[in-house]
Coordinates of C-alpha atoms in Angstrom, one line a residue:
M1 CA 165.8 134.0 72.5
A2 CA 164.9 137.7 71.9
S3 CA 165.9 141.1 73.0
T4 CA 163.5 144.1 73.0
V5 CA 164.1 147.8 72.7
L6 CA 161.5 150.6 72.7
T7 CA 162.3 153.1 70.0
A8 CA 161.5 156.8 70.1
A9 CA 159.3 156.4 67.0
A10 CA 156.8 154.1 68.8
P11 CA 157.4 150.7 67.0
V12 CA 158.9 148.1 69.3
L13 CA 162.1 146.5 68.1
T14 CA 162.8 142.9 68.9
D15 CA 165.6 140.7 67.6
H16 CA 164.6 137.0 67.5
Y17 CA 166.8 133.9 66.9
V18 CA 164.3 131.3 65.6
D19 CA 165.2 127.6 66.0
H20 CA 165.2 125.6 62.8
K21 CA 166.1 122.0 62.1
S22 CA 168.4 122.5 59.1
T23 CA 167.8 120.8 55.7
I24 CA 171.0 122.3 54.3
P25 CA 173.3 119.4 53.4
A26 CA 176.2 121.1 55.2
N27 CA 174.5 120.8 58.7
Y28 CA 171.6 118.5 57.8
D29 CA 169.3 117.7 60.8
E30 CA 171.2 120.0 63.1
M31 CA 169.5 122.9 64.9
A32 CA 170.3 126.2 63.4
K33 CA 169.4 129.8 64.4
L34 CA 167.5 132.1 61.9
F35 CA 167.9 135.7 62.7
V36 CA 164.6 137.7 62.5
R37 CA 164.3 141.4 63.4
E38 CA 160.8 142.5 64.3
R39 CA 159.6 146.1 64.2
N40 CA 156.0 146.1 65.6
G41 CA 154.1 149.2 64.8
T42 CA 150.7 147.9 65.6
N43 CA 150.7 149.7 69.0
G44 CA 148.7 147.0 70.7
G45 CA 146.0 146.7 68.0
P46 CA 145.4 143.8 65.6
R47 CA 148.7 142.4 64.2
R48 CA 149.4 142.7 60.5
P49 CA 152.6 140.9 60.0
V50 CA 154.8 141.5 56.9
L51 CA 157.9 139.3 56.2
M52 CA 160.8 140.7 54.3
L53 CA 163.4 138.5 52.7
H54 CA 166.8 139.4 51.2
G55 CA 168.4 138.5 47.9
R56 CA 171.5 136.6 47.0
S57 CA 174.3 138.8 48.4
V58 CA 173.0 141.7 50.6
P59 CA 172.2 140.9 54.3
A60 CA 168.6 141.7 55.1
L61 CA 169.3 144.3 57.7
A62 CA 171.5 146.3 55.3
G63 CA 168.8 146.0 52.7
F64 CA 165.6 146.6 54.6
D65 CA 166.6 148.3 57.9
L66 CA 169.4 150.6 56.9
Q67 CA 169.8 153.1 59.8
H68 CA 170.5 156.1 57.7
K69 CA 168.1 159.0 57.5
K70 CA 164.8 157.4 56.4
Y71 CA 166.1 154.6 54.3
S72 CA 164.9 151.9 56.6
W73 CA 162.0 150.3 54.7
A74 CA 161.1 148.1 57.6
E75 CA 160.9 151.0 60.1
E76 CA 158.8 153.1 57.8
L77 CA 156.3 150.2 57.3
A78 CA 156.2 149.8 61.1
K79 CA 155.4 153.4 61.5
A80 CA 152.6 152.9 59.0
G81 CA 151.0 150.4 61.4
F82 CA 152.5 147.0 60.3
D83 CA 154.3 144.4 62.3
V84 CA 157.4 144.0 60.2
F85 CA 159.7 140.9 60.3
V86 CA 163.1 141.0 58.5
M87 CA 164.6 137.5 58.2
E88 CA 168.0 136.1 57.3
L89 CA 168.3 132.7 55.6
Q90 CA 171.2 130.4 56.7
G91 CA 174.4 131.6 55.2
S92 CA 173.4 135.3 55.4
G93 CA 173.7 138.0 58.0
L94 CA 173.4 137.0 61.6
S95 CA 171.9 133.6 60.9
T96 CA 173.8 130.3 61.2
R97 CA 176.5 130.1 58.5
P98 CA 177.6 126.5 58.2
K99 CA 181.0 125.9 56.5
M100 CA 181.5 129.7 56.0
D101 CA 183.9 130.5 58.8
K102 CA 186.9 128.9 57.1
T103 CA 188.7 130.9 54.4
R104 CA 189.6 127.7 52.6
N105 CA 185.9 127.2 51.7
V106 CA 186.0 130.3 49.6
Q107 CA 185.5 129.8 45.8
P108 CA 188.9 128.3 44.6
T109 CA 189.8 130.8 42.0
E110 CA 192.8 133.1 41.9
A111 CA 190.6 136.2 41.8
Q112 CA 188.7 135.2 44.8
R113 CA 191.6 133.9 46.9
K114 CA 193.7 136.9 46.4
L115 CA 191.1 139.0 48.2
L116 CA 191.9 137.3 51.4
V117 CA 195.5 138.5 51.6
P118 CA 197.4 140.3 52.9
N119 CA 195.7 140.7 56.2
P120 CA 198.0 140.1 59.2
D121 CA 195.0 140.2 61.6
A122 CA 193.2 137.3 60.0
Q123 CA 193.9 133.5 60.0
V124 CA 194.0 132.7 56.2
D125 CA 193.9 129.1 55.0
L126 CA 194.2 129.0 51.2
S127 CA 194.2 125.2 50.9
P128 CA 191.5 123.6 48.7
P129 CA 187.9 123.7 50.0
E130 CA 187.1 121.0 52.6
Y131 CA 183.4 121.2 51.7
K132 CA 183.1 120.7 48.0
A133 CA 179.4 121.6 47.5
Q134 CA 177.1 124.5 47.3
L135 CA 175.7 125.7 50.6
N136 CA 171.9 125.9 50.2
N137 CA 169.2 124.9 47.7
S138 CA 165.7 125.8 46.9
Q139 CA 164.1 123.2 49.3
S140 CA 166.3 124.3 52.2
D141 CA 165.4 128.0 51.5
W142 CA 161.6 127.2 51.3
D143 CA 161.9 125.2 54.6
E144 CA 163.5 128.1 56.4
V145 CA 160.9 130.6 55.1
D146 CA 158.2 128.2 56.3
T147 CA 159.8 127.9 59.8
V148 CA 159.7 131.7 60.1
V149 CA 156.2 132.1 58.7
E150 CA 155.0 129.5 61.3
F151 CA 156.9 131.4 64.0
I152 CA 155.2 134.7 63.0
K153 CA 151.7 133.1 62.8
K154 CA 152.1 131.7 66.3
L155 CA 153.5 134.9 67.7
T156 CA 150.8 137.1 66.1
G157 CA 147.8 134.8 66.0
V158 CA 147.1 135.4 62.3
K159 CA 146.5 132.9 59.5
K160 CA 148.3 134.7 56.7
V161 CA 151.4 136.8 56.3
D162 CA 152.3 139.4 53.6
L163 CA 155.6 138.7 51.9
I164 CA 158.1 141.3 50.5
G165 CA 161.2 140.1 48.7
W166 CA 164.1 142.0 47.0
S167 CA 166.0 140.6 44.0
A168 CA 166.7 136.8 44.3
A169 CA 164.2 136.5 47.1
A170 CA 161.7 136.1 44.3
Q171 CA 163.2 132.6 43.8
Q172 CA 162.2 131.7 47.4
L173 CA 158.9 133.6 47.9
G174 CA 157.3 133.0 44.6
P175 CA 157.5 129.2 44.8
Y176 CA 156.7 129.3 48.5
A177 CA 153.5 131.2 47.8
I178 CA 152.5 128.7 45.2
Q179 CA 153.1 125.8 47.6
H180 CA 151.5 127.5 50.6
P181 CA 148.7 129.9 49.4
G182 CA 146.8 129.4 52.7
K183 CA 149.7 131.1 54.5
V184 CA 150.3 134.0 52.2
R185 CA 148.2 137.1 52.0
S186 CA 150.0 138.9 49.2
L187 CA 153.4 139.1 47.5
F188 CA 155.4 142.3 46.8
L189 CA 158.5 141.7 44.7
L190 CA 161.1 144.4 44.2
A191 CA 163.6 144.0 41.3
P192 CA 162.7 140.3 41.2
I193 CA 165.1 137.8 39.6
F194 CA 163.1 135.6 37.2
P195 CA 164.8 133.1 34.8
P196 CA 162.1 132.1 32.3
E197 CA 164.3 129.1 31.4
G198 CA 165.3 128.3 35.0
R199 CA 165.8 124.8 36.3
Q200 CA 162.6 122.7 36.8
S201 CA 161.5 121.4 40.2
Q202 CA 163.5 118.5 41.4
P203 CA 162.8 115.7 41.1
L204 CA 159.2 116.3 40.0
T205 CA 157.6 119.2 38.1
D206 CA 154.7 119.8 40.4
F207 CA 154.9 121.5 43.8
G208 CA 153.5 119.7 46.8
A209 CA 155.2 116.4 46.0
P210 CA 158.2 115.4 48.1
V211 CA 161.4 116.9 46.9
A212 CA 164.5 114.8 47.2
L213 CA 167.2 116.5 49.2
P214 CA 170.4 116.8 47.2
V215 CA 172.7 115.7 50.0
S216 CA 175.7 116.2 47.7
A217 CA 176.0 119.0 45.2
P218 CA 176.8 118.8 41.4
A219 CA 180.4 119.2 42.5
G220 CA 181.8 120.2 39.0
A221 CA 179.8 123.4 39.0
F222 CA 179.1 124.0 42.7
G223 CA 182.2 122.7 44.5
F224 CA 182.4 125.3 47.2
P225 CA 179.9 126.9 49.7
M226 CA 180.7 130.6 49.4
S227 CA 182.2 133.4 47.3
L228 CA 183.3 136.9 48.4
G229 CA 182.1 140.4 47.5
T230 CA 184.0 143.6 47.9
K231 CA 183.1 147.2 48.5
L232 CA 184.6 148.1 45.1
G233 CA 182.6 145.3 43.5
L234 CA 179.4 146.7 45.0
D235 CA 180.2 150.2 43.7
R236 CA 181.1 149.0 40.2
S237 CA 177.9 147.0 39.9
W238 CA 175.9 149.9 41.1
Q239 CA 177.6 152.3 38.7
N240 CA 176.2 150.2 35.9
D241 CA 172.7 151.4 36.8
L242 CA 173.4 155.0 37.5
K243 CA 172.0 156.8 34.5
C244 CA 170.3 159.9 36.1
P245 CA 171.8 162.9 38.0
D246 CA 171.7 162.4 41.7
Q247 CA 170.2 158.9 41.4
R248 CA 172.0 158.1 44.7
E249 CA 173.4 160.2 47.4
A250 CA 177.2 160.7 47.2
D251 CA 178.1 158.7 50.4
M252 CA 175.8 155.8 50.0
V253 CA 178.4 153.1 49.1
D254 CA 180.2 153.8 52.4
V255 CA 176.9 153.8 54.3
V256 CA 175.7 150.6 52.8
W257 CA 179.1 148.8 53.1
K258 CA 179.3 149.6 56.8
A259 CA 175.9 148.2 57.4
M260 CA 176.8 145.0 55.4
M261 CA 179.9 144.5 57.5
Q262 CA 178.0 145.0 60.7
A263 CA 175.8 142.1 59.6
D264 CA 178.9 139.9 58.9
P265 CA 181.3 140.3 61.8
V266 CA 183.5 137.4 60.5
G267 CA 183.8 138.8 56.9
A268 CA 184.4 142.2 58.3
K269 CA 187.8 141.0 59.5
W270 CA 188.8 139.4 56.2
G271 CA 190.5 141.0 53.2
G272 CA 193.3 143.4 52.6
S273 CA 193.9 146.4 54.9
V274 CA 192.9 150.0 54.1
A275 CA 194.6 152.6 56.2
G276 CA 195.7 149.9 58.6
S277 CA 192.3 148.3 59.1
P278 CA 190.6 145.5 57.1
E279 CA 187.9 146.9 54.8
G280 CA 186.1 143.6 55.1
L281 CA 184.6 141.1 52.7
N282 CA 181.0 140.1 52.2
R283 CA 180.6 136.3 52.5
I284 CA 178.0 135.2 49.9
R285 CA 176.5 131.8 50.1
N286 CA 176.7 129.7 47.0
S287 CA 173.2 128.5 46.0
Y288 CA 171.6 125.8 43.8
W289 CA 168.0 126.9 42.9
W290 CA 165.2 125.4 40.9
G291 CA 161.4 125.6 40.5
W292 CA 161.1 129.3 39.4
N293 CA 160.5 129.6 35.7
R294 CA 157.7 130.2 33.1
T295 CA 156.4 126.6 33.6
T296 CA 156.2 126.7 37.4
V297 CA 154.8 130.3 37.9
P298 CA 151.3 129.5 36.5
M299 CA 151.0 126.3 38.7
H300 CA 147.6 125.9 40.4
D301 CA 146.5 129.3 39.3
T302 CA 147.8 130.6 42.6
L303 CA 149.7 133.7 41.8
G304 CA 147.5 136.6 40.8
N305 CA 144.4 134.8 42.1
K306 CA 144.7 133.4 45.6
V307 CA 147.9 135.4 46.2
P308 CA 147.8 138.9 44.7
V309 CA 151.2 140.0 43.3
C310 CA 152.8 143.5 43.0
I311 CA 156.1 143.9 41.1
V312 CA 158.3 147.0 41.1
Y313 CA 161.6 147.4 39.4
G314 CA 164.0 150.2 38.2
E315 CA 164.1 151.4 34.6
H316 CA 167.9 151.1 34.6
D317 CA 168.3 147.8 36.5
S318 CA 171.0 145.9 34.5
I319 CA 170.6 142.8 36.6
V320 CA 167.0 141.8 36.3
N321 CA 166.6 142.1 32.5
T322 CA 169.3 140.3 30.5
A323 CA 169.7 138.7 27.0
P324 CA 167.6 135.6 26.1
H325 CA 170.6 133.7 24.8
L326 CA 172.0 133.5 28.3
G327 CA 170.0 130.4 29.3
L328 CA 169.9 130.1 33.0
L329 CA 171.2 133.6 33.3
Y330 CA 168.5 135.1 31.1
F331 CA 166.3 137.2 33.5
S332 CA 163.2 139.1 32.7
V333 CA 160.8 141.0 34.9
P334 CA 158.2 141.5 32.1
E335 CA 158.2 137.7 31.5
L336 CA 157.4 137.1 35.1
Y337 CA 154.5 139.4 34.9
K338 CA 153.2 137.6 31.8
A339 CA 153.6 134.2 33.4
I340 CA 151.4 135.1 36.4
P341 CA 148.1 133.6 35.5
G342 CA 145.7 135.6 37.5
S343 CA 144.4 139.2 37.1
K344 CA 145.3 140.4 40.6
K345 CA 148.8 141.5 39.5
L346 CA 150.5 144.9 39.1
M347 CA 153.9 145.9 37.7
F348 CA 155.6 149.2 37.9
C349 CA 158.8 150.3 36.1
I350 CA 160.3 153.2 38.0
A351 CA 162.2 156.0 36.1
C352 CA 165.7 156.8 37.2
A353 CA 166.2 153.7 39.4
G354 CA 168.5 150.7 39.3
H355 CA 168.8 147.4 41.1
Q356 CA 169.9 149.0 44.4
I357 CA 166.6 150.9 44.5
P358 CA 166.2 150.6 48.4
W359 CA 169.3 152.8 48.7
E360 CA 168.6 155.3 45.9
R361 CA 166.7 158.5 46.1
V362 CA 163.4 156.9 44.9
H363 CA 163.4 154.6 48.0
K364 CA 160.6 156.7 49.5
T365 CA 158.5 155.9 46.4
V366 CA 158.9 152.2 47.0
H367 CA 158.0 152.6 50.7
T368 CA 154.8 154.4 49.8
M369 CA 153.9 151.9 47.0
S370 CA 154.4 149.0 49.3
E371 CA 152.3 150.6 52.1
H372 CA 149.4 151.3 49.7
W373 CA 149.7 147.7 48.3
L374 CA 149.5 146.2 51.8
K375 CA 146.7 148.5 53.1
H376 CA 144.5 148.7 50.0
G377 CA 145.6 146.0 47.5
K378 CA 146.3 148.8 44.9
V379 CA 148.9 151.3 44.1
E380 CA 148.4 154.8 42.6
G381 CA 144.8 153.8 42.3
A382 CA 145.5 150.8 40.1
T383 CA 144.5 147.2 41.1
S384 CA 146.0 145.5 38.0
G385 CA 148.0 146.2 34.9
S386 CA 151.6 147.2 33.9
Y387 CA 152.8 150.8 34.2
Y388 CA 155.8 153.1 33.6
R389 CA 156.2 155.7 36.4
D390 CA 158.2 158.8 35.3
E391 CA 160.2 161.1 37.4
D392 CA 157.2 163.3 38.1
G393 CA 155.1 160.4 39.3
V394 CA 153.0 160.2 36.1
L395 CA 151.9 156.6 35.2
T396 CA 151.7 155.5 31.6
P397 CA 150.1 152.0 30.9
V398 CA 152.4 149.5 29.3
E399 CA 151.0 146.9 26.9
D400 CA 151.3 143.3 28.3

């Protein structure tokens, strides 16, 4: 099912709901709907599809298609001549959200549960979770990406798709590209989450072999399908990365939160009231991921060879680079760059930018960099190497 709108800027906007047989334990083997927004800017010419995937907590439309000034990354790429697809995995945005409509399935901690009350307009059940497991896992995410890639290939008639991922999307798109190099033209990762010591593939260490579906979760650590995010939490996290004057526009938290609530009509009705109306809560799926670490990245010499990779991250991003002693929560963008085996790899550290870079003043720089990468396989004239980009746009090579 799809609805189509002709925009004033020429690209054609179409919202798709792609059928997918779920491999999430919560609704295993049931038919789910994966929301995909298409902005086709090819104007009847050869199709050049680009698939954009969200991270852990921000719905894809708020992240990639923010309708505020020229912040929509998807729309700008469409205007540049690409056929852009923005997808939502199950548990995010307007896609199927199994086990997430009931408040009792929220993370059972006092801090999380108190966010749900008081709100006289919402039905709040604070009894223990009825579904005592995480929602999704790496295999279910890879399966959903593949369903949408196959949908795009069939719709456009191409053999390969360019992939763009923000934040935790690296944990889906990186392994997916390694497993399916024949379907991926290139990979562009913005502020990628990469745990060098992350969980190994389950049950085997090599991609391509059958992966057992964890029908039940490790209940002790993952005994609930979702947690909640707040507008205040978004602002506080963002504040950690604001180190430069005017790094973001003054009203961006309000703009972004409104877009996030539009993508979560159920969560928008939850939470305490502000001026008589619920401010809303962001329902965040609880995930169990594996297969993205310094051992798996070099597999089959795919990344940087068969699949060129471009990495961009903000200088002040406090999320993607953490301390090595944190184990599974040790993240490092430079370590990802080092682990990629091939020479077709680029990395840029952008001055005066944080983790929320698509919503900061340097968003236009990211739009341009991705456009050049997709069109020419190079950025700022570079085809490989690691660079620091200062506020004036001057590149300085960084030793690997």
